[in-house]
């Protein structure tokens, strides 16, 4: 039964259920949280922060990402400037191995422990797997950083190959809740994404699986995404706020409001108390400096520093100074939450 | 216009030449208001060559971006570090 139906306050329920007992919010409860008003926002963020501190501690995981293969993707994810199906100005380009290693070194210099290599593909072909094998080996030989990958949908053989290369975490987002997914992607299905996520989990690699909010989904559908991520139990959930890209089907949507974005962060934390919750794309646009700080005090415990795949981020020194001020140490290599 | 200090194979930083076209939206700088494009430039590398309006190949890395026009060479900008 929902808190509303019993006349109890959802934040009181969440405090007892999530903070005291460690039981995640259900989909209906997440929806109730998403429906709370701005006058409850500070209390909600404070509760989400308590949950994060209790189950994950004060450390923040810092990651850098780079695009190994940009643009020209055959898929039609409506938020994405790298799809070859839209009139986006992003052109296809490959990064070479020396540049990839340089990017990993720059990332490591920030204190980051994670470096994620991303390719705009439906799934990897032999050429991409070969580039990965060479690239991951070169990085591991030159830089003390853990290597993650995001290469689309995988076969079991490719999962095994990535494990063999030493890739320790794989990113594959659900993107949206199941009921909204067909409005976001038509070239593959939600179940195909789940298949890859499950294979990754079974392989022993850590699963990084999140999604985007602010794509025109209802609050019900946003709560559904949180619940479906909770069912998957990924190691990490990257939370992206839509950054409307010129030429894409979602290019004319308004960026999400700051209050909504912060409520979403807190609600996801209450649905995923033991998961790394990372700021991913769109935070600069949606939250700005003040919102970035509020989110770190409202459930977020991981950040992407530096630039993204096709867009630019904040100077990492600003993020690191903020973490320092908030007394949130950068997670060390091989430290587990 | 060709820049002596720009080559497709060896990206180098180039002065901020204003050019004719907006690097963000690809429309003529003389037409309309590009203030929003300028603001967007803080979080988006240019996509169009300001001299010929061609779409450029743009590589973003954690600390820099490089934009290459097949006719006018490359521009590289460090974003931090
Ligand atoms: S599969 Fe990835 S790169 Fe391709 S369109 Fe979808 S989000 Fe963009
Ligand atoms: Zn413009
Ligand atoms: Zn040009």
Coordinates of C-alpha atoms and ligand atoms in Angstrom, one line a residue:
Chain A
X1 CA 0.0 0.0 0.0
X2 CA 1.3 3.5 -0.8
X3 CA 2.0 6.0 2.0
X4 CA -0.6 8.3 0.4
X5 CA -3.3 5.6 0.8
X6 CA -2.5 5.1 4.4
X7 CA -2.3 8.8 5.2
X8 CA 1.4 8.6 6.1
X9 CA 4.1 10.8 4.7
X10 CA 6.3 9.2 2.0
X11 CA 9.5 10.7 3.4
X12 CA 8.7 9.2 6.9
X13 CA 8.0 5.9 5.2
X14 CA 11.3 6.2 3.2
X15 CA 13.3 7.0 6.3
X16 CA 12.0 3.9 8.2
X17 CA 12.1 1.6 5.2
X18 CA 15.2 2.7 3.2
X19 CA 17.4 4.4 5.8
X20 CA 16.7 2.2 8.8
X21 CA 16.0 -1.2 7.1
X22 CA 17.9 -0.8 3.8
X23 CA 14.8 -1.9 1.8
X24 CA 14.6 0.1 -1.5
X25 CA 11.5 2.0 -2.4
X26 CA 9.0 0.3 -4.7
X27 CA 8.0 1.7 -8.0
X28 CA 4.8 3.2 -6.5
X29 CA 6.8 4.7 -3.7
X30 CA 9.3 6.2 -6.1
X31 CA 6.4 7.8 -7.9
X32 CA 5.1 9.3 -4.7
X33 CA 8.5 10.8 -4.1
X34 CA 8.7 12.2 -7.6
X35 CA 5.3 13.8 -6.9
X36 CA 6.4 15.7 -3.8
X37 CA 6.5 19.4 -4.0
X38 CA 9.4 21.9 -4.0
X39 CA 8.7 22.6 -0.3
X40 CA 9.8 19.1 0.5
X41 CA 12.9 19.1 -1.7
X42 CA 15.5 20.0 0.9
X43 CA 14.1 17.3 3.3
X44 CA 14.1 14.8 0.5
X45 CA 17.7 15.5 -0.5
X46 CA 18.8 15.4 3.1
X47 CA 17.2 11.9 3.5
X48 CA 18.8 10.7 0.2
X49 CA 22.2 11.9 1.4
X50 CA 21.8 10.1 4.7
X51 CA 21.0 6.9 2.8
X52 CA 24.0 7.4 0.6
X53 CA 26.3 8.0 3.5
X54 CA 25.0 5.0 5.5
X55 CA 25.2 2.4 2.6
X56 CA 27.9 3.9 0.4
X57 CA 30.0 6.2 2.6
X58 CA 31.4 9.6 1.8
X59 CA 33.8 8.6 -1.0
X60 CA 33.0 9.6 -4.6
X61 CA 34.1 7.5 -7.6
X62 CA 35.6 9.7 -10.4
X63 CA 35.6 8.5 -14.0
X64 CA 36.6 9.8 -17.4
X65 CA 35.1 8.8 -20.7
X66 CA 36.2 8.9 -24.3
X67 CA 34.7 8.1 -27.6
X68 CA 36.7 5.6 -29.5
X69 CA 34.3 5.6 -32.5
X70 CA 32.1 8.7 -32.8
X71 CA 29.0 9.1 -34.9
X72 CA 27.5 7.2 -37.8
X73 CA 25.6 4.8 -35.6
X74 CA 22.9 2.7 -37.3
X75 CA 20.5 2.9 -34.3
X76 CA 17.9 5.6 -33.8
X77 CA 18.0 6.5 -30.1
X78 CA 16.0 9.7 -30.3
X79 CA 18.2 11.6 -27.8
X80 CA 21.5 10.8 -29.5
X81 CA 23.5 13.1 -31.8
X82 CA 25.6 10.1 -32.9
X83 CA 22.8 8.3 -34.8
X84 CA 23.4 8.2 -38.5
X85 CA 19.6 8.4 -39.0
X86 CA 19.2 12.1 -38.1
X87 CA 20.4 15.3 -39.5
X88 CA 22.7 15.9 -36.6
X89 CA 26.0 17.7 -37.5
X90 CA 28.1 15.0 -35.7
X91 CA 30.4 13.3 -38.2
X92 CA 31.9 9.8 -38.0
X93 CA 35.5 9.7 -36.6
X94 CA 37.8 7.2 -34.9
X95 CA 40.3 7.8 -32.2
X96 CA 43.8 6.3 -32.6
X97 CA 45.5 4.2 -29.9
X98 CA 48.1 6.8 -28.9
X99 CA 45.3 9.4 -28.4
X100 CA 43.3 6.8 -26.5
X101 CA 46.3 6.2 -24.1
X102 CA 46.8 10.0 -23.8
X103 CA 43.1 10.4 -22.8
X104 CA 43.5 7.7 -20.2
X105 CA 46.6 9.4 -18.8
X106 CA 44.8 12.8 -18.6
X107 CA 41.9 11.1 -16.8
X108 CA 44.2 9.3 -14.3
X109 CA 45.9 12.7 -13.6
X110 CA 42.6 13.9 -12.1
X111 CA 42.7 11.1 -9.6
X112 CA 40.0 9.2 -11.5
X113 CA 40.0 5.4 -11.1
X114 CA 37.8 4.6 -14.0
X115 CA 38.2 5.2 -17.7
X116 CA 35.4 4.2 -20.0
X117 CA 35.9 3.6 -23.7
X118 CA 32.7 4.2 -25.7
X119 CA 31.8 3.4 -29.3
X120 CA 28.7 4.6 -31.2
X121 CA 27.7 1.2 -32.6
X122 CA 24.8 -1.2 -32.4
X123 CA 27.3 -3.8 -31.2
X124 CA 31.0 -4.3 -31.9
X125 CA 32.4 -5.8 -35.1
X126 CA 35.7 -7.6 -35.5
X127 CA 37.5 -4.3 -36.2
X128 CA 36.2 -2.6 -33.1
X129 CA 37.1 -5.7 -30.9
X130 CA 40.6 -5.6 -32.4
X131 CA 40.9 -1.9 -31.6
X132 CA 39.7 -2.6 -28.1
X133 CA 42.1 -5.4 -27.5
X134 CA 45.0 -3.2 -28.6
X135 CA 43.7 -0.1 -26.8
X136 CA 43.0 -1.8 -23.5
X137 CA 46.4 -3.5 -23.5
X138 CA 48.2 -0.2 -24.3
X139 CA 46.3 1.6 -21.5
X140 CA 46.9 -1.1 -19.0
X141 CA 50.6 -1.1 -19.8
X142 CA 50.9 2.7 -19.4
X143 CA 48.3 3.9 -16.9
X144 CA 47.1 2.8 -13.5
X145 CA 43.4 3.0 -14.1
X146 CA 40.5 0.5 -14.4
X147 CA 39.2 0.2 -17.9
X148 CA 35.4 0.1 -18.6
X149 CA 33.7 -0.2 -22.0
X150 CA 30.4 0.7 -23.7
X151 CA 30.1 -0.8 -27.1
X152 CA 26.4 -1.6 -27.5
X153 CA 24.8 -5.0 -27.6
X154 CA 27.2 -8.0 -27.1
X155 CA 27.2 -11.6 -28.0
X156 CA 28.4 -14.1 -25.3
X157 CA 31.7 -14.5 -27.2
X158 CA 32.3 -10.8 -27.1
X159 CA 31.5 -10.7 -23.4
X160 CA 34.1 -13.4 -22.8
X161 CA 36.6 -11.5 -25.0
X162 CA 36.2 -8.3 -23.0
X163 CA 36.6 -10.2 -19.7
X164 CA 39.8 -11.7 -21.2
X165 CA 41.1 -8.2 -22.2
X166 CA 40.7 -7.1 -18.6
X167 CA 37.7 -4.8 -19.0
X168 CA 36.3 -4.7 -15.5
X169 CA 33.0 -2.9 -16.0
X170 CA 30.6 -2.7 -18.9
X171 CA 28.1 0.1 -19.5
X172 CA 24.8 -0.7 -21.2
X173 CA 21.9 1.6 -20.2
X174 CA 18.3 0.7 -20.2
X175 CA 17.8 4.3 -21.5
X176 CA 14.1 4.5 -20.4
X177 CA 11.5 2.4 -18.6
X178 CA 10.1 -0.5 -20.6
X179 CA 6.8 1.3 -21.4
X180 CA 8.5 4.4 -22.8
X181 CA 11.3 2.7 -24.5
X182 CA 9.5 2.2 -27.9
X183 CA 9.1 6.0 -28.0
X184 CA 12.9 6.4 -27.6
X185 CA 14.4 3.6 -29.7
X186 CA 12.8 1.6 -32.6
X187 CA 15.8 -0.2 -34.0
X188 CA 16.2 -2.6 -31.1
X189 CA 14.1 -3.6 -28.1
X190 CA 14.2 -3.2 -24.4
X191 CA 14.6 -7.0 -24.1
X192 CA 17.6 -7.0 -26.3
X193 CA 19.2 -4.5 -24.0
X194 CA 18.3 -6.6 -21.0
X195 CA 20.0 -9.6 -22.6
X196 CA 23.3 -7.8 -22.8
X197 CA 23.0 -6.5 -19.2
X198 CA 22.3 -10.0 -17.9
X199 CA 25.2 -11.6 -19.8
X200 CA 27.6 -8.9 -18.5
X201 CA 26.4 -9.5 -14.9
X202 CA 26.9 -13.3 -15.3
X203 CA 30.4 -12.8 -16.7
X204 CA 31.8 -11.3 -13.5
X205 CA 32.3 -7.8 -15.1
X206 CA 30.6 -5.1 -13.1
X207 CA 27.4 -3.9 -14.8
X208 CA 27.0 -0.1 -15.3
X209 CA 23.4 0.5 -16.3
X210 CA 21.4 3.6 -16.1
X211 CA 19.3 5.8 -18.3
X212 CA 18.1 9.3 -19.3
X213 CA 15.4 11.4 -17.7
X214 CA 13.7 14.5 -19.2
X215 CA 12.9 12.8 -22.5
X216 CA 9.2 13.5 -22.3
X217 CA 8.4 10.5 -20.1
X218 CA 5.7 10.7 -17.5
X219 CA 6.6 10.6 -13.8
X220 CA 5.1 7.0 -13.8
X221 CA 7.5 6.0 -16.5
X222 CA 10.4 7.7 -14.7
X223 CA 9.5 5.7 -11.6
X224 CA 9.3 2.6 -13.7
X225 CA 12.9 3.1 -14.9
X226 CA 14.1 3.4 -11.3
X227 CA 12.3 0.2 -10.4
X228 CA 13.5 -1.7 -13.5
X229 CA 17.1 -0.7 -12.7
X230 CA 16.6 -1.8 -9.1
X231 CA 15.5 -5.3 -10.4
X232 CA 18.7 -5.6 -12.4
X233 CA 20.9 -4.6 -9.4
X234 CA 23.7 -3.0 -11.4
X235 CA 26.9 -2.1 -9.7
X236 CA 26.5 1.5 -11.0
X237 CA 23.7 3.6 -12.3
X238 CA 24.7 6.6 -14.5
X239 CA 21.9 9.2 -14.5
X240 CA 21.7 11.4 -17.6
X241 CA 19.6 14.4 -18.0
X242 CA 18.5 15.0 -21.6
X243 CA 20.7 17.6 -23.3
X244 CA 18.5 18.3 -26.4
X245 CA 20.8 17.8 -29.4
X246 CA 20.2 19.7 -32.7
X247 CA 18.8 17.5 -35.4
X248 CA 17.6 14.7 -33.2
X249 CA 13.9 13.9 -32.6
X250 CA 14.2 15.1 -29.0
X251 CA 16.2 18.2 -30.1
X252 CA 13.3 20.6 -29.4
X253 CA 12.5 19.4 -25.9
X254 CA 13.2 21.8 -23.0
X255 CA 16.0 20.8 -20.6
X256 CA 14.6 19.5 -17.4
X257 CA 14.1 21.9 -14.5
X258 CA 16.6 21.9 -11.7
X259 CA 14.0 20.9 -9.0
X260 CA 12.8 18.0 -11.0
X261 CA 16.3 16.8 -11.7
X262 CA 17.2 16.9 -8.0
X263 CA 14.0 15.1 -7.0
X264 CA 14.9 12.5 -9.5
X265 CA 18.4 12.0 -8.1
X266 CA 17.0 11.6 -4.6
X267 CA 14.2 9.3 -5.7
X268 CA 16.7 7.1 -7.6
X269 CA 19.0 7.0 -4.5
X270 CA 16.0 5.8 -2.4
X271 CA 15.3 3.1 -5.0
X272 CA 18.9 2.1 -5.2
X273 CA 20.4 2.5 -1.8
X274 CA 23.5 0.3 -2.4
X275 CA 24.3 1.3 -5.9
X276 CA 26.9 3.8 -7.2
X277 CA 24.8 6.7 -8.5
X278 CA 26.7 8.7 -11.0
X279 CA 26.2 12.1 -12.6
X280 CA 26.5 11.5 -16.3
X281 CA 25.5 13.6 -19.3
X282 CA 23.5 16.9 -19.1
X283 CA 24.4 17.9 -15.6
X284 CA 26.1 21.1 -16.5
X285 CA 23.1 22.2 -18.6
X286 CA 20.4 21.0 -16.2
X287 CA 21.9 21.6 -12.8
X288 CA 24.7 24.2 -13.1
X289 CA 27.2 24.7 -10.3
X290 CA 24.6 25.1 -7.5
X291 CA 22.6 22.0 -8.6
X292 CA 25.7 19.9 -8.9
X293 CA 26.5 20.6 -5.3
X294 CA 22.9 19.9 -4.2
X295 CA 22.9 16.6 -6.1
X296 CA 26.1 15.5 -4.4
X297 CA 24.4 16.3 -1.1
X298 CA 21.3 14.5 -2.3
X299 CA 22.3 10.9 -3.3
X300 CA 25.0 11.2 -6.0
X301 CA 28.3 9.5 -5.2
X302 CA 30.1 9.3 -8.5
X303 CA 31.0 11.8 -11.2
X304 CA 32.3 12.0 -14.8
X305 CA 35.0 14.5 -15.0
X306 CA 36.2 16.4 -18.1
X307 CA 34.5 16.2 -21.4
X308 CA 31.9 13.8 -22.6
X309 CA 31.7 11.9 -25.9
X310 CA 30.6 14.8 -28.2
X311 CA 30.0 17.6 -25.7
X312 CA 32.2 19.4 -23.2
X313 CA 32.1 19.2 -19.4
X314 CA 33.3 21.3 -16.5
X315 CA 37.0 21.7 -15.7
X316 CA 37.7 18.7 -13.4
X317 CA 39.5 21.0 -11.0
X318 CA 36.1 22.6 -10.2
X319 CA 34.6 19.3 -9.4
X320 CA 37.6 18.2 -7.4
X321 CA 37.5 21.4 -5.4
X322 CA 33.9 20.9 -4.7
X323 CA 34.4 17.4 -3.5
X324 CA 37.2 18.6 -1.2
X325 CA 34.9 21.3 0.2
X326 CA 32.2 18.8 0.8
X327 CA 34.7 16.5 2.5
X328 CA 34.0 13.7 0.1
X329 CA 37.3 11.9 -0.7
X330 CA 37.9 10.6 -4.2
X331 CA 37.6 6.9 -4.1
X332 CA 41.0 5.2 -4.4
X333 CA 41.9 2.5 -6.9
X334 CA 40.6 -0.9 -5.9
X335 CA 38.7 0.5 -3.0
X336 CA 35.1 -0.9 -2.9
X337 CA 32.0 0.7 -1.6
Chain B
X1 CA 41.0 31.0 -46.9
X2 CA 43.8 28.6 -45.9
X3 CA 45.8 28.9 -42.7
X4 CA 49.5 28.3 -42.8
X5 CA 49.5 26.9 -39.3
X6 CA 46.7 24.4 -39.8
X7 CA 47.2 21.0 -41.3
X8 CA 44.9 18.1 -41.5
X9 CA 47.4 15.7 -40.0
X10 CA 48.9 17.8 -37.3
X11 CA 46.3 19.8 -35.4
X12 CA 47.6 23.0 -34.0
X13 CA 45.8 25.8 -32.1
X14 CA 44.9 28.6 -34.4
X15 CA 43.9 32.2 -33.6
X16 CA 40.2 33.0 -33.1
X17 CA 39.4 34.0 -36.7
X18 CA 35.8 35.1 -36.8
X19 CA 35.1 33.6 -40.2
X20 CA 31.9 33.9 -42.2
X21 CA 29.8 31.0 -40.8
X22 CA 28.6 30.1 -37.3
X23 CA 30.6 27.1 -36.1
X24 CA 27.6 26.0 -34.0
X25 CA 24.6 26.3 -36.2
X26 CA 26.3 26.6 -39.6
X27 CA 24.3 29.7 -40.7
X28 CA 25.9 33.0 -41.9
X29 CA 27.2 35.0 -39.0
X30 CA 25.9 38.2 -40.7
X31 CA 22.3 36.8 -40.6
X32 CA 20.4 36.6 -37.4
X33 CA 21.4 36.4 -33.8
X34 CA 24.0 33.9 -32.8
X35 CA 24.1 34.8 -29.1
X36 CA 22.5 31.4 -28.1
X37 CA 25.1 29.6 -30.3
X38 CA 27.9 31.5 -28.5
X39 CA 26.5 30.4 -25.1
X40 CA 26.2 26.8 -26.4
X41 CA 29.9 27.0 -27.3
X42 CA 30.8 26.7 -23.7
X43 CA 29.6 23.1 -23.7
X44 CA 29.8 22.2 -27.4
X45 CA 32.7 22.2 -29.8
X46 CA 32.0 23.8 -33.2
X47 CA 30.6 21.5 -35.8
X48 CA 30.8 23.7 -38.9
X49 CA 33.9 25.2 -40.4
X50 CA 33.6 29.0 -40.0
X51 CA 35.3 29.6 -43.3
X52 CA 33.4 27.3 -45.6
X53 CA 30.5 25.9 -43.6
X54 CA 31.5 22.3 -44.2
X55 CA 30.7 19.9 -41.4
X56 CA 33.9 19.1 -39.6
X57 CA 35.2 15.9 -38.1
X58 CA 35.2 16.6 -34.4
X59 CA 37.0 14.4 -31.8
X60 CA 36.3 15.2 -28.2
X61 CA 38.7 13.8 -25.5
X62 CA 38.5 14.3 -21.8
X63 CA 40.7 17.4 -21.9
X64 CA 40.5 18.8 -25.4
X65 CA 38.7 18.8 -28.7
X66 CA 40.0 18.8 -32.3
X67 CA 37.8 19.9 -35.2
X68 CA 39.0 19.2 -38.8
X69 CA 37.8 20.7 -42.0
X70 CA 38.9 18.9 -45.1
X71 CA 39.7 22.2 -46.8
X72 CA 40.9 24.4 -43.9
X73 CA 42.7 22.0 -41.6
X74 CA 42.3 21.4 -37.9
X75 CA 41.8 23.5 -34.8
X76 CA 42.6 22.0 -31.4
X77 CA 41.5 23.4 -28.1
X78 CA 42.6 22.3 -24.7
X79 CA 39.6 22.5 -22.3
X80 CA 41.7 22.1 -19.1
X81 CA 45.1 20.9 -17.9
Ligands
LIG1 S1 23.2 2.9 -29.9 FE1 24.3 4.5 -28.7 S2 25.5 5.7 -30.3 FE2 23.9 4.5 -31.4 S3 22.2 6.0 -31.5 FE3 21.8 4.7 -29.7 S4 22.8 5.9 -28.0 FE4 23.5 6.8 -29.9
LIG2 ZN1 24.8 30.2 -34.9
LIG3 ZN1 36.5 24.8 -44.1

